[in-house]
mmCIF file of C-alpha atoms in Angstrom:
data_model
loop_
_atom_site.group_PDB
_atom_site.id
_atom_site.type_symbol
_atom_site.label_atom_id
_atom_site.label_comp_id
_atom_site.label_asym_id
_atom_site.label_seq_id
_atom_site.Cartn_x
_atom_site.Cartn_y
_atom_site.Cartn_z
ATOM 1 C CA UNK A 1023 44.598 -71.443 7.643
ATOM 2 C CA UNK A 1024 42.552 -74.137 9.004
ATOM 3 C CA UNK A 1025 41.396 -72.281 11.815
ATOM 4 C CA UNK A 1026 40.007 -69.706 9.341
ATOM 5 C CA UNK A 1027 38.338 -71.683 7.110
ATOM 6 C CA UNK A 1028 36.731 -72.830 10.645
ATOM 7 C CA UNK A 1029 35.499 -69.493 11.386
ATOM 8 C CA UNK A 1030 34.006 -69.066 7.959
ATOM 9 C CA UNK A 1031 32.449 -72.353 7.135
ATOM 10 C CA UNK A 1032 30.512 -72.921 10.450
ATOM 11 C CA UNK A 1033 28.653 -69.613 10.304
ATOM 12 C CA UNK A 1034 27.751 -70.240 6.466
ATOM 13 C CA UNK A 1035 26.569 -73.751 7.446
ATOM 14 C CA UNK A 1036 24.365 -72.450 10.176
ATOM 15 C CA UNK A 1037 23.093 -69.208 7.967
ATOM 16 C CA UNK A 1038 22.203 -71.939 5.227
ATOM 17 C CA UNK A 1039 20.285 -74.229 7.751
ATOM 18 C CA UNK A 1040 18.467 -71.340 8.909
ATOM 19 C CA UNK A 1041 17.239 -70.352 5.519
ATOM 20 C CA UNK A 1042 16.482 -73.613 3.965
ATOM 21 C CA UNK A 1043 14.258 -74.117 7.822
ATOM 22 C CA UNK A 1044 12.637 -70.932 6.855
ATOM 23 C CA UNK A 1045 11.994 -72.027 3.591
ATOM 24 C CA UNK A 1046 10.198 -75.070 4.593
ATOM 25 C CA UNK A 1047 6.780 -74.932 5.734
ATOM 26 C CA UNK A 1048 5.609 -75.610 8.938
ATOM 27 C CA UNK A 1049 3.178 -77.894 10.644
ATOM 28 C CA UNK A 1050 0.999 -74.594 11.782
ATOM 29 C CA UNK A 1051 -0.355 -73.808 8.280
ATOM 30 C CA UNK A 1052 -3.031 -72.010 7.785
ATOM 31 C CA UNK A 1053 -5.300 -74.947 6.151
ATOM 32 C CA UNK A 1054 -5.667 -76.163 9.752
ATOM 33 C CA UNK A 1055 -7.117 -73.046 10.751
ATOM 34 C CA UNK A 1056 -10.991 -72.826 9.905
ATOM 35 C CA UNK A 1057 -11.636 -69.410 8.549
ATOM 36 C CA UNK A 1058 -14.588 -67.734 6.961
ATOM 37 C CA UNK A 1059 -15.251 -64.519 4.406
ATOM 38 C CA UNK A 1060 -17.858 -62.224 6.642
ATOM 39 C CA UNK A 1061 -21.043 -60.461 5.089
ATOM 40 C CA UNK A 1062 -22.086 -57.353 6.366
ATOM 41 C CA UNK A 1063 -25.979 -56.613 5.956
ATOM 42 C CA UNK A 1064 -27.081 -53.170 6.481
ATOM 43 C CA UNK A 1065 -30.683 -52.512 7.624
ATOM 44 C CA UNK A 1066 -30.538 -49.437 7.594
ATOM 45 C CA UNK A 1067 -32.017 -46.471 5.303
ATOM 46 C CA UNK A 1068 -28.476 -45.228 5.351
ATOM 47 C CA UNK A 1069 -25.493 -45.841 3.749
ATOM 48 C CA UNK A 1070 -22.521 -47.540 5.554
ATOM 49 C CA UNK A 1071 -19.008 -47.826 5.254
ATOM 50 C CA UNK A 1072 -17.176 -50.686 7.811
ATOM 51 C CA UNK A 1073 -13.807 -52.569 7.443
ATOM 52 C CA UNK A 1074 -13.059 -55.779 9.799
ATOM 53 C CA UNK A 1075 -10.505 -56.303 12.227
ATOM 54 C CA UNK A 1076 -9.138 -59.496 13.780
ATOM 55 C CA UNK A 1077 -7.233 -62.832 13.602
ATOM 56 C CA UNK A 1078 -6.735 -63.942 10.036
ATOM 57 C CA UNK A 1079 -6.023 -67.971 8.576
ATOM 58 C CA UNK A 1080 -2.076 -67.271 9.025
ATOM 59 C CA UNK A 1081 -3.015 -66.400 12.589
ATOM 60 C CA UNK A 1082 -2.120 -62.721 12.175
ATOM 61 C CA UNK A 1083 -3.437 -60.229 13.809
ATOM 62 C CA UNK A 1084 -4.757 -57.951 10.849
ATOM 63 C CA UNK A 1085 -7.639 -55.506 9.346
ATOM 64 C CA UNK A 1086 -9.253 -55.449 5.764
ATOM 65 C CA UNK A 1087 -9.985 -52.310 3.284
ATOM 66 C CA UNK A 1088 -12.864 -50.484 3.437
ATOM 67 C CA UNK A 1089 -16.207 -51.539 2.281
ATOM 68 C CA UNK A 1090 -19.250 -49.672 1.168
ATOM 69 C CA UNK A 1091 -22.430 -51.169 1.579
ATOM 70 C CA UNK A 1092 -25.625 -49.774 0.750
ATOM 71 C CA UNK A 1093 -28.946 -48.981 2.397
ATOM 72 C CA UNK A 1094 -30.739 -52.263 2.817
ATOM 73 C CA UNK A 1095 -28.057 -54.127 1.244
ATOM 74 C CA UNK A 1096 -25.611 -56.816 1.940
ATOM 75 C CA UNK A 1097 -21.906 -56.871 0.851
ATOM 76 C CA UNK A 1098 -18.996 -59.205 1.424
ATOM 77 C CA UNK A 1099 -15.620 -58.667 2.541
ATOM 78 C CA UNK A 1100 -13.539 -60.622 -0.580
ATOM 79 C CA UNK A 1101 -10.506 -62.535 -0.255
ATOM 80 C CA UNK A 1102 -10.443 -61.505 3.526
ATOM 81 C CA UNK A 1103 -10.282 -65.002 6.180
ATOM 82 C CA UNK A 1104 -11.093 -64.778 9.804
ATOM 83 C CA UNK A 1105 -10.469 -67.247 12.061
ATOM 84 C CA UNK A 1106 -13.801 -68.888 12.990
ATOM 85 C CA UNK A 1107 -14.629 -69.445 16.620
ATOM 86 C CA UNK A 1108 -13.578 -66.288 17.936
ATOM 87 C CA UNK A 1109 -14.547 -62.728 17.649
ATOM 88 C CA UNK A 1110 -13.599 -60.150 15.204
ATOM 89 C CA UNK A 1111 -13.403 -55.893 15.523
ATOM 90 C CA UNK A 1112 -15.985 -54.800 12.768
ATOM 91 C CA UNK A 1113 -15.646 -50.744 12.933
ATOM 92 C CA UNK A 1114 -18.585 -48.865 10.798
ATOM 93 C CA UNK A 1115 -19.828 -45.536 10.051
ATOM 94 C CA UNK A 1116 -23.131 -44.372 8.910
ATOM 95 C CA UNK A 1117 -23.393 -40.476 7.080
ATOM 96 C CA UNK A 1118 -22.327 -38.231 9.561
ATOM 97 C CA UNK A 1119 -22.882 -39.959 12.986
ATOM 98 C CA UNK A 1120 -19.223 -40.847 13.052
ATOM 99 C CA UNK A 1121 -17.710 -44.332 13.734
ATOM 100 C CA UNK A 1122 -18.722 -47.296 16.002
ATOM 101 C CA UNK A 1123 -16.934 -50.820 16.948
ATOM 102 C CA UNK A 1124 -18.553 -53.817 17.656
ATOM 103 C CA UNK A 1125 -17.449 -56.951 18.443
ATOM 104 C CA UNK A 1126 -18.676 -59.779 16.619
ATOM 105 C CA UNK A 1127 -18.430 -63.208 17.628
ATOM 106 C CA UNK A 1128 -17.913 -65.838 14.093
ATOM 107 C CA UNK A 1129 -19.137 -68.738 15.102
ATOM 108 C CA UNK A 1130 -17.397 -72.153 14.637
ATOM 109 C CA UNK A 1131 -18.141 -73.441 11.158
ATOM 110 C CA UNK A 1132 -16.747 -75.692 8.287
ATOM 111 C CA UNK A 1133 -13.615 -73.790 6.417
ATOM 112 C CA UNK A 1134 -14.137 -71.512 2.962
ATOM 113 C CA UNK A 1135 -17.506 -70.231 3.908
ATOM 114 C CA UNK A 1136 -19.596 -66.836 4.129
ATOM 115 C CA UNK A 1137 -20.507 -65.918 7.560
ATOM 116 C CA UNK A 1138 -23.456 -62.915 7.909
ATOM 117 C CA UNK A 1139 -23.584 -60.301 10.190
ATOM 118 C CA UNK A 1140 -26.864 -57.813 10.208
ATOM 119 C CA UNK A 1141 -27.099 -54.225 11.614
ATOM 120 C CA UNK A 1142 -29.556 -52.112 12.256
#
């Protein structure tokens, strides 16, 4: 009998370490991570839809909605973070001439802030 309860209570002590580690957070969190909402300016007589791809505050490699952003306009990508200090995917189309990527270098700069990029 001992032996069994053994075999059972080991395994349940580890599975319950594991989830209250899990639980916990870590010393990687994502307010040491400086990370900035990006502002896409189109100069442009056209139209333009983009979306953003890259490394987010919880270091994850990930991509926003769509956007629409009017001729000679400016909008801003809401309530998505990228990482600061390295570069970003920003994919766009204008009308009908189809889709380009460009990649966009976001400077290093304090946390919570807007960071602008223009197009032509």
């Amino acid at each position: 009998m001992r032996t069994l309860l053994n075999k059972v209570t080991v395994p349940a002590l580890a599975f319950g370490a594991l989830c209250v580690g899990l639980a916990l957070p870590t010393t990687a969190s994502a307010d040491q991570v400086d990370s900035v909402q990006i502002q896409v300016c189109n100069n442009n007589a056209r139209p333009m839809r983009f979306f953003v791809v890259g490394y987010n505050q919880f270091h994850d490699w990930t991509g926003s909605r769509f956007w629409d952003v009017p001729a000679h306009n400016c909008t801003t990508a809401w309530n998505y973070w990228w990482q600061s200090d390295r570069s970003v995917e920003l994919h766009y189309e204008r009308s009908d001439i189809g889709w380009h990527t460009k990649f966009v270098y976001v400077p290093r700069q304090s946390d919570g802030g807007t960071w602008t990029y223009s197009t032509n």
